[in-house]
Amino acid sequence: LDSSSRHRAAEMRSLLPLVVTVAVAVAAVGQVTAISLDSDSAKVLEEALHNDQLVVSVKHIKPRRRVRSGVETLLAIDFPGSQQKMVVQLDRRSRRVVLETTENGRMRGQHFSVDSLNEDSIINSLVLSIQQNRPQPHIALYVDCVQQGVVNTPRTLRDMFLTMRNPRLQVYRERRYTMEVDSDTTIEKVLNRNNCPITAQMQAIEPAAPSANEIQRVRGDIPIIHDCDDNMLVKAINELVTVVKQLREEVETQRVETHKLRQLLEECDMCQPGEG
């Protein structure tokens, strides 16, 4: 290489750390700013959740190229100062819409299976019909006018809100999509507004009982894992093998020590029981 080429190569090498830093920063910002606080939607939702029924619609959901895990948060409803929250996520790889709720610090994970969902599909409308009246409050999901099932919600949004000392809520959502909240209407009217056929509207009238596949109780001390990573699985197995090996060694050590203690007791004259 001539001197000018070597000089350009040196300049490129010197700029490489800066390029990497900028790329990492841009990626991080893209993840952090995926959802943002929406005060206007929070006010509307706060008014609506006092009703027995409300409908939340998210429209024109396009695939995100930056979401490597395939999981995208569409909506998060937080109740500040309490251990209560509801999050709606789109898991394209697993073809699921995930509903996570935190109820007094205990996490509950449920999902709807959506066969039409994939990593490249565009969702024209995703509608959550939220029924809060007792004895069986539940949430029904409609994706592009098709009902995807029902999940029970023992603790409703209204319950979370009214049990707070100073009731208020915050809404975080993806601003690229349009979100609407309805409370003075029916799910049939919302579907009609989304140009759904009559068959879909008739289906919405019929109550659907939750199936075993749609409800999944999750212990509060076990995190929800959306993607099964091979490296993570191998790491977990290796850690388990190590723990089992340590336990076996400890048990063997205790067995040897117990055997030695027994021998000492048998050989100890003063330890023998006295005659008569």
Short mmCIF file of C-alpha atoms in Angstrom, two decimals:
data_model
loop_
_atom_site.label_atom_id
_atom_site.label_comp_id
_atom_site.label_asym_id
_atom_site.label_seq_id
_atom_site.Cartn_x
_atom_site.Cartn_y
_atom_site.Cartn_z
CA LEU A 1 0.00 0.00 0.00
CA ASP A 2 1.14 3.58 -0.70
CA SER A 3 1.32 6.20 2.04
CA SER A 4 -2.11 7.71 1.24
CA SER A 5 -3.81 4.30 1.39
CA ARG A 6 -2.14 3.52 4.71
CA HIS A 7 -3.25 6.91 6.01
CA ARG A 8 -6.89 6.29 5.00
CA ALA A 9 -6.80 2.83 6.56
CA ALA A 10 -5.46 4.31 9.80
CA GLU A 11 -8.25 6.90 9.80
CA MET A 12 -10.88 4.19 9.31
CA ARG A 13 -9.43 2.14 12.17
CA SER A 14 -9.49 5.19 14.43
CA LEU A 15 -13.15 5.85 13.57
CA LEU A 16 -14.23 2.23 14.13
CA PRO A 17 -14.80 2.55 17.92
CA LEU A 18 -16.91 5.67 17.33
CA VAL A 19 -19.01 3.91 14.68
CA VAL A 20 -19.60 0.94 16.99
CA THR A 21 -20.54 3.24 19.87
CA VAL A 22 -23.03 5.18 17.74
CA ALA A 23 -24.56 1.96 16.40
CA VAL A 24 -25.04 0.57 19.90
CA ALA A 25 -26.52 3.87 21.09
CA VAL A 26 -28.97 4.00 18.19
CA ALA A 27 -30.05 0.42 18.85
CA ALA A 28 -30.53 1.15 22.53
CA VAL A 29 -32.57 4.26 21.84
CA GLY A 30 -34.70 2.31 19.38
CA GLN A 31 -35.54 -0.21 22.09
CA VAL A 32 -36.15 2.35 24.83
CA THR A 33 -38.34 4.64 22.75
CA ALA A 34 -40.45 1.82 21.32
CA ILE A 35 -43.25 2.85 23.70
CA SER A 36 -43.72 6.25 25.29
CA LEU A 37 -45.97 7.90 27.86
CA ASP A 38 -49.35 9.00 26.50
CA SER A 39 -51.10 11.30 28.98
CA ASP A 40 -54.12 11.91 26.74
CA SER A 41 -54.88 8.19 26.41
CA ALA A 42 -54.42 7.82 30.17
CA LYS A 43 -57.16 10.40 30.82
CA VAL A 44 -59.56 8.71 28.39
CA LEU A 45 -58.86 5.25 29.82
CA GLU A 46 -59.21 6.51 33.39
CA GLU A 47 -62.73 7.69 32.56
CA ALA A 48 -63.62 4.53 30.66
CA LEU A 49 -62.53 1.94 33.21
CA HIS A 50 -65.36 2.93 35.58
CA ASN A 51 -67.75 1.17 33.17
CA ASP A 52 -68.52 -2.54 33.12
CA GLN A 53 -67.37 -2.80 29.50
CA LEU A 54 -64.70 -0.97 27.55
CA VAL A 55 -63.02 -1.63 24.24
CA VAL A 56 -59.40 -0.83 23.37
CA SER A 57 -58.46 -0.84 19.68
CA VAL A 58 -54.99 -0.66 18.14
CA LYS A 59 -54.84 -0.16 14.37
CA HIS A 60 -52.41 -0.52 11.48
CA ILE A 61 -49.74 -2.57 13.27
CA LYS A 62 -46.78 -3.08 10.97
CA PRO A 63 -43.85 -5.45 11.65
CA ARG A 64 -40.86 -3.89 13.38
CA ARG A 65 -37.52 -4.79 11.85
CA ARG A 66 -35.56 -3.93 14.99
CA VAL A 67 -37.38 -6.33 17.29
CA ARG A 68 -34.93 -9.23 17.26
CA SER A 69 -36.78 -11.28 19.86
CA GLY A 70 -40.02 -11.05 17.88
CA VAL A 71 -41.81 -9.61 20.94
CA GLU A 72 -43.22 -6.09 20.72
CA THR A 73 -44.99 -4.19 23.50
CA LEU A 74 -48.13 -2.53 22.15
CA LEU A 75 -49.62 -1.18 25.35
CA ALA A 76 -48.66 -0.91 29.02
CA ILE A 77 -51.06 0.34 31.69
CA ASP A 78 -49.29 1.17 34.94
CA PHE A 79 -50.77 2.11 38.31
CA PRO A 80 -47.95 4.14 39.92
CA GLY A 81 -47.23 3.47 43.57
CA SER A 82 -48.91 0.05 43.49
CA GLN A 83 -47.68 -3.37 42.42
CA GLN A 84 -50.25 -3.58 39.65
CA LYS A 85 -49.90 -3.36 35.89
CA MET A 86 -51.22 -4.71 32.60
CA VAL A 87 -49.09 -5.18 29.47
CA VAL A 88 -50.17 -6.29 25.99
CA GLN A 89 -47.43 -7.73 23.80
CA LEU A 90 -47.22 -9.07 20.27
CA ASP A 91 -45.12 -12.23 19.92
CA ARG A 92 -44.88 -12.80 16.19
CA ARG A 93 -42.53 -15.79 16.32
CA SER A 94 -44.79 -17.75 18.66
CA ARG A 95 -47.92 -16.38 16.94
CA ARG A 96 -49.34 -15.09 20.18
CA VAL A 97 -50.79 -11.99 21.73
CA VAL A 98 -49.51 -12.02 25.31
CA LEU A 99 -51.41 -10.48 28.20
CA GLU A 100 -49.32 -9.94 31.33
CA THR A 101 -50.81 -8.58 34.54
CA THR A 102 -49.15 -7.83 37.85
CA GLU A 103 -51.64 -8.17 40.68
CA ASN A 104 -50.33 -7.03 44.07
CA GLY A 105 -46.81 -7.99 42.98
CA ARG A 106 -47.79 -11.39 41.60
CA MET A 107 -47.34 -11.84 37.86
CA ARG A 108 -49.95 -13.59 35.74
CA GLY A 109 -49.16 -14.47 32.13
CA GLN A 110 -51.84 -15.46 29.63
CA HIS A 111 -51.92 -15.56 25.85
CA PHE A 112 -54.12 -15.80 22.79
CA SER A 113 -52.97 -18.03 19.95
CA VAL A 114 -53.28 -16.20 16.60
CA ASP A 115 -52.61 -18.51 13.64
CA SER A 116 -52.64 -15.67 11.10
CA LEU A 117 -49.81 -13.84 12.88
CA ASN A 118 -46.27 -14.00 11.50
CA GLU A 119 -43.14 -11.85 11.40
CA ASP A 120 -44.21 -10.04 8.21
CA SER A 121 -47.97 -9.72 8.63
CA ILE A 122 -49.72 -6.36 8.94
CA ILE A 123 -52.56 -6.20 11.47
CA ASN A 124 -55.30 -3.79 10.44
CA SER A 125 -57.08 -3.95 13.79
CA LEU A 126 -56.38 -5.53 17.17
CA VAL A 127 -59.37 -5.13 19.48
CA LEU A 128 -59.58 -5.97 23.19
CA SER A 129 -63.11 -6.26 24.55
CA ILE A 130 -62.74 -5.85 28.33
CA GLN A 131 -65.64 -7.08 30.49
CA GLN A 132 -65.26 -6.05 34.14
CA ASN A 133 -68.62 -7.06 35.60
CA ARG A 134 -68.82 -9.98 38.02
CA PRO A 135 -68.96 -12.91 38.43
CA GLN A 136 -66.65 -13.69 35.49
CA PRO A 137 -64.69 -10.68 34.21
CA HIS A 138 -62.72 -11.44 31.07
CA ILE A 139 -61.00 -10.05 27.99
CA ALA A 140 -61.81 -11.14 24.44
CA LEU A 141 -59.41 -10.54 21.55
CA TYR A 142 -60.27 -9.80 17.92
CA VAL A 143 -57.53 -9.64 15.28
CA ASP A 144 -58.65 -8.38 11.89
CA CYS A 145 -62.30 -9.03 12.82
CA VAL A 146 -61.68 -12.65 13.88
CA GLN A 147 -62.24 -13.59 17.51
CA GLN A 148 -59.10 -15.26 18.91
CA GLY A 149 -60.48 -16.36 22.27
CA VAL A 150 -61.18 -15.21 25.80
CA VAL A 151 -59.11 -15.13 28.99
CA ASN A 152 -60.36 -14.62 32.52
CA THR A 153 -59.20 -11.59 34.50
CA PRO A 154 -59.91 -12.17 38.20
CA ARG A 155 -58.50 -8.71 38.96
CA THR A 156 -59.81 -6.10 36.53
CA LEU A 157 -58.37 -2.73 35.58
CA ARG A 158 -61.13 -1.13 37.62
CA ASP A 159 -60.13 -3.21 40.66
CA MET A 160 -56.50 -2.15 40.25
CA PHE A 161 -57.48 1.50 39.98
CA LEU A 162 -59.99 1.70 42.83
CA THR A 163 -57.80 -0.12 45.36
CA MET A 164 -55.07 2.53 45.06
CA ARG A 165 -54.65 5.05 47.87
CA ASN A 166 -54.40 7.86 45.30
CA PRO A 167 -56.00 6.39 42.16
CA ARG A 168 -54.26 7.30 38.91
CA LEU A 169 -52.81 5.47 35.96
CA GLN A 170 -50.22 5.89 33.22
CA VAL A 171 -50.45 4.62 29.66
CA TYR A 172 -47.38 3.73 27.61
CA ARG A 173 -47.88 2.78 23.99
CA GLU A 174 -46.32 2.56 20.57
CA ARG A 175 -47.01 5.96 18.97
CA ARG A 176 -46.73 4.63 15.41
CA TYR A 177 -50.12 2.97 15.82
CA THR A 178 -53.54 4.49 16.32
CA MET A 179 -55.22 3.62 19.63
CA GLU A 180 -58.87 4.16 20.52
CA VAL A 181 -60.74 3.61 23.79
CA ASP A 182 -64.53 3.16 23.79
CA SER A 183 -66.83 2.77 26.78
CA ASP A 184 -70.24 4.05 25.66
CA THR A 185 -70.64 1.50 22.88
CA THR A 186 -70.65 -2.25 22.22
CA ILE A 187 -68.04 -4.53 20.70
CA GLU A 188 -70.40 -5.07 17.75
CA LYS A 189 -70.38 -1.36 16.94
CA VAL A 190 -66.59 -1.20 17.24
CA LEU A 191 -66.23 -4.15 14.85
CA ASN A 192 -68.68 -2.50 12.46
CA ARG A 193 -66.60 0.69 12.57
CA ASN A 194 -63.60 -1.43 11.57
CA ASN A 195 -65.53 -2.68 8.51
CA CYS A 196 -65.86 -6.20 9.90
CA PRO A 197 -68.37 -8.52 8.19
CA ILE A 198 -71.70 -9.36 9.84
CA THR A 199 -70.51 -12.89 10.73
CA ALA A 200 -67.74 -11.47 12.91
CA GLN A 201 -70.21 -9.16 14.64
CA MET A 202 -72.61 -12.05 15.28
CA GLN A 203 -69.74 -14.11 16.68
CA ALA A 204 -68.97 -11.30 19.12
CA ILE A 205 -72.48 -11.56 20.59
CA GLU A 206 -71.98 -15.19 21.60
CA PRO A 207 -69.98 -15.55 24.85
CA ALA A 208 -66.98 -17.83 24.51
CA ALA A 209 -65.63 -19.75 27.47
CA PRO A 210 -61.85 -19.71 27.93
CA SER A 211 -60.12 -22.89 26.83
CA ALA A 212 -57.19 -24.59 28.51
CA ASN A 213 -54.86 -23.44 25.74
CA GLU A 214 -55.70 -19.78 26.27
CA ILE A 215 -55.12 -19.56 30.00
CA GLN A 216 -51.72 -19.98 31.54
CA ARG A 217 -51.09 -19.28 35.19
CA VAL A 218 -47.54 -18.17 35.90
CA ARG A 219 -45.93 -18.19 39.32
CA GLY A 220 -44.77 -14.79 40.51
CA ASP A 221 -41.25 -16.04 41.24
CA ILE A 222 -40.70 -17.45 37.74
CA PRO A 223 -40.08 -14.95 34.93
CA ILE A 224 -41.91 -15.26 31.65
CA ILE A 225 -39.58 -16.31 28.80
CA HIS A 226 -40.95 -15.55 25.37
CA ASP A 227 -38.07 -16.94 23.33
CA CYS A 228 -36.38 -20.25 23.96
CA ASP A 229 -32.73 -19.50 23.26
CA ASP A 230 -30.52 -22.57 22.75
CA ASN A 231 -27.56 -21.00 24.51
CA MET A 232 -29.73 -20.06 27.48
CA LEU A 233 -31.08 -23.61 27.67
CA VAL A 234 -27.59 -25.15 27.53
CA LYS A 235 -26.39 -22.74 30.20
CA ALA A 236 -29.31 -23.63 32.47
CA ILE A 237 -28.67 -27.36 32.03
CA ASN A 238 -24.96 -26.94 32.78
CA GLU A 239 -25.77 -24.95 35.92
CA LEU A 240 -28.21 -27.66 37.01
CA VAL A 241 -25.60 -30.38 36.45
CA THR A 242 -23.09 -28.39 38.51
CA VAL A 243 -25.55 -27.97 41.38
CA VAL A 244 -26.43 -31.68 41.37
CA LYS A 245 -22.73 -32.57 41.39
CA GLN A 246 -22.11 -30.28 44.36
CA LEU A 247 -25.04 -31.81 46.23
CA ARG A 248 -23.71 -35.32 45.60
CA GLU A 249 -20.29 -34.32 46.91
CA GLU A 250 -21.83 -32.76 50.02
CA VAL A 251 -23.93 -35.87 50.68
CA GLU A 252 -20.86 -38.09 50.26
CA THR A 253 -18.86 -35.89 52.65
CA GLN A 254 -21.61 -36.06 55.24
CA ARG A 255 -21.81 -39.85 54.84
CA VAL A 256 -18.06 -40.22 55.47
CA GLU A 257 -18.19 -37.91 58.48
CA THR A 258 -21.16 -39.80 59.92
CA HIS A 259 -19.29 -43.11 59.48
CA LYS A 260 -16.20 -41.73 61.24
CA LEU A 261 -18.31 -40.37 64.10
CA ARG A 262 -19.95 -43.76 64.52
CA GLN A 263 -16.55 -45.46 64.65
CA LEU A 264 -15.30 -43.03 67.31
CA LEU A 265 -18.39 -43.63 69.43
CA GLU A 266 -17.96 -47.40 69.16
CA GLU A 267 -14.26 -47.20 70.15
CA CYS A 268 -14.81 -44.76 73.01
CA ASP A 269 -14.76 -46.62 76.38
CA MET A 270 -16.27 -43.69 78.26
CA CYS A 271 -19.09 -43.51 75.75
CA GLN A 272 -20.19 -47.10 76.42
CA PRO A 273 -23.27 -47.50 78.65
CA GLY A 274 -22.43 -48.52 82.22
CA GLU A 275 -23.13 -51.97 83.55
CA GLY A 276 -26.04 -52.49 85.87
#
